[in-house]
mmCIF file of C-alpha atoms and ligand atoms in Angstrom:
data_model
loop_
_atom_site.group_PDB
_atom_site.id
_atom_site.type_symbol
_atom_site.label_atom_id
_atom_site.label_comp_id
_atom_site.label_asym_id
_atom_site.label_seq_id
_atom_site.Cartn_x
_atom_site.Cartn_y
_atom_site.Cartn_z
ATOM 1 C CA MET A 1 14.009 16.548 -25.919
ATOM 2 C CA PRO A 2 14.370 17.844 -22.283
ATOM 3 C CA ARG A 3 16.173 21.123 -21.918
ATOM 4 C CA LYS A 4 19.692 21.131 -20.419
ATOM 5 C CA LYS A 5 19.856 21.743 -16.670
ATOM 6 C CA ILE A 6 22.438 24.319 -15.478
ATOM 7 C CA ALA A 7 23.238 24.725 -11.792
ATOM 8 C CA LEU A 8 24.855 27.963 -10.621
ATOM 9 C CA ILE A 9 26.503 27.667 -7.252
ATOM 10 C CA GLY A 10 26.810 31.230 -5.834
ATOM 11 C CA GLY A 11 24.128 33.753 -6.380
ATOM 12 C CA GLY A 12 26.120 36.936 -5.972
ATOM 13 C CA GLN A 13 27.121 39.445 -8.635
ATOM 14 C CA ILE A 14 28.421 36.939 -11.172
ATOM 15 C CA GLY A 15 25.765 34.369 -10.396
ATOM 16 C CA GLY A 16 23.062 36.998 -11.156
ATOM 17 C CA VAL A 17 24.469 37.933 -14.546
ATOM 18 C CA LEU A 18 25.048 34.232 -15.407
ATOM 19 C CA THR A 19 21.332 33.583 -14.735
ATOM 20 C CA GLN A 20 20.297 36.475 -16.959
ATOM 21 C CA LEU A 21 22.651 35.472 -19.824
ATOM 22 C CA ILE A 22 21.494 31.847 -19.732
ATOM 23 C CA ALA A 23 17.880 33.045 -19.878
ATOM 24 C CA LEU A 24 18.487 35.517 -22.704
ATOM 25 C CA LYS A 25 20.294 32.847 -24.723
ATOM 26 C CA GLU A 26 17.894 30.070 -23.717
ATOM 27 C CA LEU A 27 20.826 27.821 -22.955
ATOM 28 C CA GLY A 28 18.904 25.726 -20.463
ATOM 29 C CA ASP A 29 16.963 25.683 -17.285
ATOM 30 C CA VAL A 30 18.638 27.358 -14.412
ATOM 31 C CA VAL A 31 18.912 26.497 -10.694
ATOM 32 C CA LEU A 32 20.652 29.187 -8.719
ATOM 33 C CA TYR A 33 21.986 28.051 -5.321
ATOM 34 C CA ASP A 34 23.285 30.274 -2.523
ATOM 35 C CA ILE A 35 23.660 29.858 1.188
ATOM 36 C CA VAL A 36 22.124 33.230 1.879
ATOM 37 C CA GLU A 37 18.446 32.711 2.556
ATOM 38 C CA ASP A 38 16.033 34.282 -0.058
ATOM 39 C CA LEU A 39 18.888 35.753 -2.138
ATOM 40 C CA PRO A 40 18.772 33.236 -4.968
ATOM 41 C CA GLN A 41 14.994 33.147 -4.893
ATOM 42 C CA GLY A 42 14.929 36.963 -5.219
ATOM 43 C CA LYS A 43 17.392 37.073 -8.031
ATOM 44 C CA THR A 44 15.810 34.407 -10.051
ATOM 45 C CA LEU A 45 12.295 35.828 -9.560
ATOM 46 C CA ASP A 46 13.593 39.171 -10.820
ATOM 47 C CA VAL A 47 15.217 37.676 -13.905
ATOM 48 C CA ALA A 48 12.146 35.462 -14.597
ATOM 49 C CA GLU A 49 9.795 38.409 -14.410
ATOM 50 C CA ALA A 50 11.619 39.808 -17.522
ATOM 51 C CA SER A 51 10.795 36.724 -19.586
ATOM 52 C CA ARG A 52 7.819 38.280 -21.327
ATOM 53 C CA VAL A 53 9.780 41.403 -22.251
ATOM 54 C CA ASP A 54 12.895 39.526 -23.361
ATOM 55 C CA GLN A 55 10.958 36.639 -24.811
ATOM 56 C CA PHE A 56 12.753 33.745 -23.177
ATOM 57 C CA ASP A 57 11.190 30.541 -22.173
ATOM 58 C CA VAL A 58 13.240 28.667 -19.605
ATOM 59 C CA SER A 59 12.642 27.567 -15.978
ATOM 60 C CA ILE A 60 14.632 29.643 -13.408
ATOM 61 C CA LYS A 61 14.640 28.603 -9.874
ATOM 62 C CA GLY A 62 16.458 29.938 -6.772
ATOM 63 C CA THR A 63 17.285 27.577 -3.878
ATOM 64 C CA ASN A 64 19.057 27.103 -0.632
ATOM 65 C CA ASP A 65 18.910 23.307 -0.933
ATOM 66 C CA TYR A 66 21.560 21.386 -2.882
ATOM 67 C CA LYS A 67 18.955 18.638 -3.669
ATOM 68 C CA ASP A 68 17.522 21.053 -6.269
ATOM 69 C CA ILE A 69 20.700 20.772 -8.433
ATOM 70 C CA ALA A 70 20.112 17.027 -8.888
ATOM 71 C CA GLY A 71 20.831 15.876 -12.416
ATOM 72 C CA ALA A 72 22.460 19.081 -13.609
ATOM 73 C CA ASP A 73 24.278 18.752 -16.904
ATOM 74 C CA LEU A 74 26.492 21.732 -16.241
ATOM 75 C CA VAL A 75 27.592 23.455 -12.949
ATOM 76 C CA ILE A 76 29.099 26.949 -12.825
ATOM 77 C CA ILE A 77 30.669 27.843 -9.451
ATOM 78 C CA THR A 78 31.098 31.403 -8.258
ATOM 79 C CA ALA A 79 30.664 30.711 -4.538
ATOM 80 C CA GLY A 80 33.222 32.511 -2.477
ATOM 81 C CA LEU A 81 34.358 35.983 -1.615
ATOM 82 C CA PRO A 82 35.507 38.493 -4.261
ATOM 83 C CA ARG A 83 38.500 40.841 -3.853
ATOM 84 C CA LYS A 84 38.522 44.163 -2.165
ATOM 85 C CA PRO A 85 40.850 46.963 -3.187
ATOM 86 C CA GLY A 86 44.493 46.190 -2.314
ATOM 87 C CA MET A 87 43.829 42.385 -2.204
ATOM 88 C CA SER A 88 45.395 39.888 -4.630
ATOM 89 C CA ARG A 89 43.315 36.881 -5.762
ATOM 90 C CA ASP A 90 45.609 34.690 -3.657
ATOM 91 C CA ASP A 91 44.560 36.525 -0.481
ATOM 92 C CA LEU A 92 41.162 34.766 -0.864
ATOM 93 C CA LEU A 93 42.747 31.345 -0.616
ATOM 94 C CA THR A 94 41.801 30.203 2.917
ATOM 95 C CA THR A 95 38.198 31.497 2.922
ATOM 96 C CA ASN A 96 37.391 30.346 -0.578
ATOM 97 C CA ALA A 97 39.048 26.878 -0.170
ATOM 98 C CA LYS A 98 36.646 26.158 2.768
ATOM 99 C CA ILE A 99 33.705 27.137 0.622
ATOM 100 C CA MET A 100 34.870 25.174 -2.406
ATOM 101 C CA LYS A 101 35.348 22.023 -0.357
ATOM 102 C CA THR A 102 31.644 22.051 0.669
ATOM 103 C CA VAL A 103 30.567 22.925 -2.848
ATOM 104 C CA ALA A 104 32.565 20.127 -4.425
ATOM 105 C CA GLU A 105 31.129 17.604 -1.832
ATOM 106 C CA ASN A 106 27.599 18.629 -2.727
ATOM 107 C CA VAL A 107 28.100 18.725 -6.446
ATOM 108 C CA LYS A 108 29.549 15.229 -6.201
ATOM 109 C CA THR A 109 26.465 14.019 -4.323
ATOM 110 C CA TYR A 110 23.810 15.691 -6.375
ATOM 111 C CA ALA A 111 25.197 16.199 -9.833
ATOM 112 C CA PRO A 112 27.779 13.443 -10.216
ATOM 113 C CA ASP A 113 27.701 13.445 -13.978
ATOM 114 C CA SER A 114 28.030 17.153 -14.528
ATOM 115 C CA ILE A 115 30.653 19.182 -16.282
ATOM 116 C CA VAL A 116 31.963 21.918 -14.045
ATOM 117 C CA ILE A 117 33.287 25.433 -14.800
ATOM 118 C CA VAL A 118 34.863 27.097 -11.708
ATOM 119 C CA ILE A 119 35.103 30.883 -11.606
ATOM 120 C CA SER A 120 35.830 31.459 -7.935
ATOM 121 C CA ASN A 121 39.276 32.833 -7.100
ATOM 122 C CA PRO A 122 42.083 32.143 -6.693
ATOM 123 C CA LEU A 123 41.064 30.300 -9.834
ATOM 124 C CA ASP A 124 43.872 27.823 -10.424
ATOM 125 C CA ALA A 125 43.707 26.618 -6.805
ATOM 126 C CA MET A 126 39.874 26.516 -6.678
ATOM 127 C CA VAL A 127 39.733 24.297 -9.801
ATOM 128 C CA THR A 128 42.379 22.020 -8.481
ATOM 129 C CA LEU A 129 40.534 21.703 -5.159
ATOM 130 C CA PHE A 130 37.196 21.033 -6.761
ATOM 131 C CA GLN A 131 38.609 18.236 -8.894
ATOM 132 C CA LYS A 132 40.465 16.696 -5.843
ATOM 133 C CA VAL A 133 37.476 16.737 -3.539
ATOM 134 C CA SER A 134 34.905 15.576 -6.184
ATOM 135 C CA GLY A 135 37.129 13.034 -7.789
ATOM 136 C CA PHE A 136 35.532 13.940 -11.119
ATOM 137 C CA PRO A 137 37.483 13.053 -14.299
ATOM 138 C CA THR A 138 39.745 16.043 -15.129
ATOM 139 C CA GLN A 139 38.120 16.334 -18.558
ATOM 140 C CA ARG A 140 34.862 17.421 -16.829
ATOM 141 C CA VAL A 141 36.429 20.043 -14.492
ATOM 142 C CA MET A 142 37.791 23.307 -15.797
ATOM 143 C CA GLY A 143 38.258 26.976 -14.832
ATOM 144 C CA GLN A 144 37.255 30.193 -16.460
ATOM 145 C CA ALA A 145 39.993 32.804 -16.615
ATOM 146 C CA GLY A 146 41.668 32.727 -20.061
ATOM 147 C CA VAL A 147 38.537 33.698 -21.963
ATOM 148 C CA LEU A 148 38.242 36.889 -19.865
ATOM 149 C CA ASP A 149 41.908 37.685 -19.756
ATOM 150 C CA SER A 150 42.060 37.245 -23.544
ATOM 151 C CA SER A 151 38.974 39.448 -24.018
ATOM 152 C CA ARG A 152 40.571 42.164 -21.994
ATOM 153 C CA PHE A 153 43.780 41.848 -23.964
ATOM 154 C CA ALA A 154 41.844 42.022 -27.246
ATOM 155 C CA SER A 155 39.806 45.010 -26.048
ATOM 156 C CA PHE A 156 42.951 46.999 -25.172
ATOM 157 C CA ILE A 157 44.470 46.163 -28.536
ATOM 158 C CA ALA A 158 41.380 47.273 -30.405
ATOM 159 C CA TRP A 159 41.110 50.559 -28.508
ATOM 160 C CA GLU A 160 44.709 51.304 -29.175
ATOM 161 C CA LEU A 161 44.549 50.477 -32.864
ATOM 162 C CA GLY A 162 40.983 51.969 -33.486
ATOM 163 C CA VAL A 163 39.756 48.724 -34.959
ATOM 164 C CA SER A 164 36.655 46.709 -34.163
ATOM 165 C CA VAL A 165 37.324 44.278 -31.348
ATOM 166 C CA LYS A 166 35.424 41.731 -33.425
ATOM 167 C CA ASP A 167 38.447 41.432 -35.609
ATOM 168 C CA VAL A 168 41.067 41.047 -32.884
ATOM 169 C CA ASN A 169 42.360 37.600 -32.036
ATOM 170 C CA ALA A 170 44.478 37.575 -28.912
ATOM 171 C CA MET A 171 45.122 34.876 -26.301
ATOM 172 C CA VAL A 172 46.416 34.854 -22.739
ATOM 173 C CA LEU A 173 47.910 31.649 -21.321
ATOM 174 C CA GLY A 174 49.143 30.616 -17.881
ATOM 175 C CA GLY A 175 47.765 31.190 -14.415
ATOM 176 C CA HIS A 176 45.047 33.704 -13.513
ATOM 177 C CA GLY A 177 47.319 36.121 -11.669
ATOM 178 C CA ASP A 178 49.870 38.787 -12.306
ATOM 179 C CA THR A 179 52.231 36.212 -14.078
ATOM 180 C CA MET A 180 49.636 35.435 -16.862
ATOM 181 C CA VAL A 181 51.162 35.328 -20.380
ATOM 182 C CA PRO A 182 49.498 37.426 -23.116
ATOM 183 C CA LEU A 183 50.752 36.034 -26.350
ATOM 184 C CA VAL A 184 51.880 39.224 -28.236
ATOM 185 C CA ARG A 185 53.448 37.303 -31.183
ATOM 186 C CA TYR A 186 50.234 35.438 -32.008
ATOM 187 C CA ALA A 187 47.920 38.543 -31.545
ATOM 188 C CA ASN A 188 46.446 39.670 -34.827
ATOM 189 C CA VAL A 189 43.705 41.747 -36.464
ATOM 190 C CA ASN A 190 42.055 39.308 -38.936
ATOM 191 C CA GLY A 191 45.413 37.762 -39.553
ATOM 192 C CA ILE A 192 47.556 40.843 -39.660
ATOM 193 C CA PRO A 193 50.096 40.781 -36.777
ATOM 194 C CA VAL A 194 49.249 43.404 -34.194
ATOM 195 C CA MET A 195 52.931 44.386 -33.851
ATOM 196 C CA GLU A 196 53.096 45.118 -37.552
ATOM 197 C CA MET A 197 50.074 47.388 -37.164
ATOM 198 C CA LEU A 198 51.582 49.160 -34.164
ATOM 199 C CA GLU A 199 54.871 49.641 -36.011
ATOM 200 C CA ARG A 200 52.994 51.205 -38.951
ATOM 201 C CA LYS A 201 50.938 53.438 -36.610
ATOM 202 C CA TYR A 202 54.004 54.890 -34.813
ATOM 203 C CA ASN A 203 56.590 54.357 -37.646
ATOM 204 C CA ASP A 204 58.974 53.422 -34.804
ATOM 205 C CA SER A 205 59.442 49.783 -33.599
ATOM 206 C CA GLY A 206 60.738 51.002 -30.158
ATOM 207 C CA LYS A 207 57.576 53.003 -29.546
ATOM 208 C CA ALA A 208 55.443 50.090 -30.823
ATOM 209 C CA LYS A 209 57.119 47.704 -28.315
ATOM 210 C CA GLU A 210 56.548 50.234 -25.478
ATOM 211 C CA VAL A 211 52.875 50.584 -26.283
ATOM 212 C CA MET A 212 52.468 46.793 -26.466
ATOM 213 C CA GLU A 213 54.284 46.429 -23.120
ATOM 214 C CA ALA A 214 51.825 48.857 -21.572
ATOM 215 C CA ILE A 215 48.937 46.804 -23.012
ATOM 216 C CA VAL A 216 50.403 43.631 -21.658
ATOM 217 C CA GLN A 217 50.825 45.152 -18.262
ATOM 218 C CA ARG A 218 47.276 46.450 -18.182
ATOM 219 C CA THR A 219 45.974 43.051 -19.223
ATOM 220 C CA ARG A 220 47.821 41.408 -16.309
ATOM 221 C CA MET A 221 46.440 43.951 -13.825
ATOM 222 C CA ALA A 222 43.001 44.417 -15.482
ATOM 223 C CA GLY A 223 41.025 42.645 -12.696
ATOM 224 C CA GLY A 224 42.593 44.853 -10.076
ATOM 225 C CA GLU A 225 41.881 47.950 -12.167
ATOM 226 C CA VAL A 226 38.129 47.109 -11.951
ATOM 227 C CA VAL A 227 38.381 46.182 -8.213
ATOM 228 C CA LYS A 228 39.951 49.580 -7.453
ATOM 229 C CA LEU A 229 37.213 51.392 -9.306
ATOM 230 C CA LEU A 230 34.288 49.414 -7.837
ATOM 231 C CA LYS A 231 35.673 49.455 -4.295
ATOM 232 C CA THR A 232 33.158 46.856 -3.014
ATOM 233 C CA GLY A 233 33.817 43.814 -5.218
ATOM 234 C CA SER A 234 35.363 42.535 -8.425
ATOM 235 C CA ALA A 235 34.398 42.384 -12.022
ATOM 236 C CA PHE A 236 31.192 40.500 -12.791
ATOM 237 C CA TYR A 237 29.747 41.270 -16.276
ATOM 238 C CA SER A 238 32.904 40.148 -18.174
ATOM 239 C CA PRO A 239 33.623 36.982 -16.030
ATOM 240 C CA ALA A 240 29.985 35.877 -16.450
ATOM 241 C CA ALA A 241 30.033 36.483 -20.226
ATOM 242 C CA SER A 242 33.291 34.506 -20.582
ATOM 243 C CA ALA A 243 31.918 31.576 -18.604
ATOM 244 C CA ILE A 244 28.757 31.603 -20.825
ATOM 245 C CA ALA A 245 31.022 31.302 -23.928
ATOM 246 C CA MET A 246 32.538 28.231 -22.397
ATOM 247 C CA ALA A 247 29.153 26.870 -21.278
ATOM 248 C CA LYS A 248 27.656 27.393 -24.747
ATOM 249 C CA ALA A 249 30.602 25.577 -26.349
ATOM 250 C CA ILE A 250 29.982 22.565 -24.072
ATOM 251 C CA LEU A 251 26.180 22.412 -24.209
ATOM 252 C CA ASN A 252 26.028 22.856 -27.974
ATOM 253 C CA ASP A 253 29.160 20.677 -28.567
ATOM 254 C CA GLU A 254 30.726 23.572 -30.563
ATOM 255 C CA LYS A 255 34.338 22.335 -30.362
ATOM 256 C CA ARG A 256 35.448 25.839 -29.835
ATOM 257 C CA LEU A 257 39.135 26.513 -29.144
ATOM 258 C CA LEU A 258 39.115 28.668 -25.981
ATOM 259 C CA PRO A 259 41.783 29.486 -23.467
ATOM 260 C CA THR A 260 40.771 27.287 -20.520
ATOM 261 C CA CYS A 261 42.146 26.516 -17.128
ATOM 262 C CA ALA A 262 42.641 22.783 -17.942
ATOM 263 C CA TYR A 263 44.369 19.826 -16.330
ATOM 264 C CA LEU A 264 47.732 19.183 -18.007
ATOM 265 C CA ASN A 265 49.073 15.664 -18.268
ATOM 266 C CA GLY A 266 52.409 16.375 -19.920
ATOM 267 C CA GLU A 267 51.158 19.007 -22.362
ATOM 268 C CA PHE A 268 53.389 22.120 -22.463
ATOM 269 C CA GLY A 269 55.838 20.084 -20.339
ATOM 270 C CA VAL A 270 53.551 20.302 -17.358
ATOM 271 C CA LYS A 271 52.124 17.251 -15.478
ATOM 272 C CA GLY A 272 49.553 17.218 -12.787
ATOM 273 C CA PHE A 273 48.563 20.862 -12.625
ATOM 274 C CA TYR A 274 45.634 23.103 -13.807
ATOM 275 C CA VAL A 275 47.034 25.951 -15.997
ATOM 276 C CA GLY A 276 45.472 28.171 -18.614
ATOM 277 C CA VAL A 277 46.003 26.803 -22.151
ATOM 278 C CA PRO A 278 44.145 26.604 -25.439
ATOM 279 C CA ALA A 279 41.659 23.754 -25.359
ATOM 280 C CA ILE A 280 38.733 22.364 -27.411
ATOM 281 C CA LEU A 281 35.509 22.575 -25.530
ATOM 282 C CA GLY A 282 32.718 20.302 -26.500
ATOM 283 C CA GLU A 283 30.021 17.955 -25.037
ATOM 284 C CA LYS A 284 32.631 15.967 -23.089
ATOM 285 C CA GLY A 285 34.125 19.076 -21.474
ATOM 286 C CA VAL A 286 37.878 19.680 -22.192
ATOM 287 C CA GLU A 287 38.127 17.484 -25.221
ATOM 288 C CA LYS A 288 41.703 18.324 -26.140
ATOM 289 C CA VAL A 289 44.499 20.521 -25.012
ATOM 290 C CA ILE A 290 46.063 22.319 -28.014
ATOM 291 C CA GLU A 291 49.806 22.757 -27.825
ATOM 292 C CA LEU A 292 51.621 25.513 -29.665
ATOM 293 C CA THR A 293 55.197 26.495 -30.131
ATOM 294 C CA LEU A 294 56.428 29.085 -27.743
ATOM 295 C CA ASN A 295 59.707 30.995 -28.254
ATOM 296 C CA ASP A 296 62.247 31.161 -25.492
ATOM 297 C CA GLU A 297 60.863 34.441 -23.958
ATOM 298 C CA GLU A 298 57.238 33.078 -24.026
ATOM 299 C CA GLN A 299 58.302 29.748 -22.644
ATOM 300 C CA SER A 300 60.116 31.369 -19.823
ATOM 301 C CA MET A 301 57.071 33.627 -18.914
ATOM 302 C CA PHE A 302 54.936 30.539 -19.111
ATOM 303 C CA ASN A 303 57.304 28.523 -16.845
ATOM 304 C CA ASN A 304 57.205 31.425 -14.413
ATOM 305 C CA SER A 305 53.421 31.468 -14.393
ATOM 306 C CA VAL A 306 53.334 27.663 -13.849
ATOM 307 C CA GLU A 307 55.741 28.113 -10.866
ATOM 308 C CA ALA A 308 53.314 30.607 -9.394
ATOM 309 C CA VAL A 309 50.362 28.159 -9.744
ATOM 310 C CA LYS A 310 52.533 25.397 -8.185
ATOM 311 C CA LYS A 311 53.338 27.733 -5.209
ATOM 312 C CA LEU A 312 49.613 28.523 -4.780
ATOM 313 C CA ILE A 313 48.770 24.761 -4.736
ATOM 314 C CA GLU A 314 51.547 24.161 -2.243
ATOM 315 C CA ASP A 315 50.163 26.918 0.023
ATOM 316 C CA MET A 316 46.759 25.366 -0.274
ATOM 317 C CA SER A 317 47.989 21.945 0.733
ATOM 318 C CA ARG A 318 49.964 23.528 3.657
ATOM 319 C CA LEU A 319 46.565 24.941 4.764
ATOM 320 C CA GLY A 320 45.226 21.378 4.854
ATOM 321 C CA PHE A 321 43.200 21.330 1.646
HETATM 322 N N1 APR B 401 27.985 28.029 -0.829
HETATM 323 C C1 APR B 401 27.333 28.767 -1.731
HETATM 324 N N2 APR B 401 27.491 30.094 -1.930
HETATM 325 C C2 APR B 401 28.261 30.787 -1.034
HETATM 326 C C3 APR B 401 28.938 30.030 -0.099
HETATM 327 C C4 APR B 401 28.753 28.706 0.062
HETATM 328 N N3 APR B 401 29.401 28.038 1.029
HETATM 329 N N4 APR B 401 29.682 31.040 0.613
HETATM 330 C C5 APR B 401 29.480 32.181 -0.018
HETATM 331 N N5 APR B 401 28.590 32.046 -1.003
HETATM 332 C C6 APR B 401 27.994 33.051 -1.965
HETATM 333 C C7 APR B 401 27.761 34.389 -1.213
HETATM 334 O O1 APR B 401 26.610 34.302 -0.406
HETATM 335 C C8 APR B 401 27.631 35.219 -2.430
HETATM 336 O O2 APR B 401 26.206 35.461 -2.799
HETATM 337 O O3 APR B 401 28.884 33.306 -3.005
HETATM 338 C C9 APR B 401 28.386 34.539 -3.574
HETATM 339 C C10 APR B 401 29.546 35.323 -4.089
HETATM 340 O O4 APR B 401 29.041 36.402 -4.733
HETATM 341 P P1 APR B 401 29.736 37.880 -4.698
HETATM 342 O O5 APR B 401 30.289 38.133 -3.303
HETATM 343 O O6 APR B 401 28.834 38.890 -5.279
HETATM 344 O O7 APR B 401 31.058 37.619 -5.557
HETATM 345 P P2 APR B 401 31.133 37.651 -7.201
HETATM 346 O O8 APR B 401 31.524 38.913 -7.673
HETATM 347 O O9 APR B 401 29.956 36.987 -7.789
HETATM 348 O O10 APR B 401 32.449 36.655 -7.381
HETATM 349 C C11 APR B 401 32.471 35.357 -6.971
HETATM 350 O O11 APR B 401 34.201 34.742 -8.538
HETATM 351 O O12 APR B 401 35.633 36.071 -9.819
HETATM 352 C C12 APR B 401 35.505 35.344 -8.655
HETATM 353 O O13 APR B 401 36.931 36.495 -7.188
HETATM 354 C C13 APR B 401 35.575 36.260 -7.455
HETATM 355 O O14 APR B 401 35.829 34.456 -5.826
HETATM 356 C C14 APR B 401 34.921 35.444 -6.361
HETATM 357 C C15 APR B 401 33.816 34.780 -7.148
#
């Protein structure tokens, strides 16, 4: 059986880590595309030369020619500029929309049957634009944001409670911006509600709420926290790892329930927009959006986040995309 072919569009920081993770996990053969001459060739050569040491056996090729992505089963897109300190993800809109339009046209031409995961920011707008330009079925086009936002949320909870992060289940819904919705009520440590554990820790429900509010706030601003420290770019290990979890679910038809930037067709009361929601990922892409009951406060935060996504999409169409 031939190995799966994975095309990575964008050979920068995230593209490099994606290449390495795919190789280490032997998820498939990699083609890494970038517009910068020699960059993808250099990165892929570097990763490939570790194959003896790390014992992986996949083909890894760098290219500046879209023809090489022909027949890709899966495409992961990171092409575009990252944030600099002081920038919001939305500040990247004009530059990255131009890039995404070209990327979508080429993926449509050379890998028309692929499933696509977009990582480029502003995420919700870039996924929307990719789908619009490519005309791909919405089931085959999704964005990575929620897996990372949820992993950050879970990490902060684990560090606060002094438990292994492996036992923390926590999910973040909504758009990939400051309005994202960490679901506190559903967060748990192997089934035990996180709020109950915090209340026991502090023996004070007011203090527990305050601590959780700080965790929620840190989660919302977590991307910016990394940008501020790195100074020259944005997070790249964790976004790559998150997209790989999604890629693996799709390539191995795992039916994992992962927070995904998925197209909503009435689910959660939203029609015609890409928003972060729980979804089942398998060989067909986004196989099902899973709805859950939100209380009034959660629903209003979710609505607020959806409004922010709608505004971003309006801004993008005003710019002619
Ligand atoms: N086609 C293909 N690649 C392009 C194009 C294009 N038209 N324009 C730019 N690129 C490439 C750049 O040459 C660069 O190598 O995209 C790559 C982006 O890499 P980095 O600048 O290192 O950014 P990275 O940290 O990987 O983030 C990429 O993901 O999380 C988001 O906000 C982040 O939008 C950013 C994207």
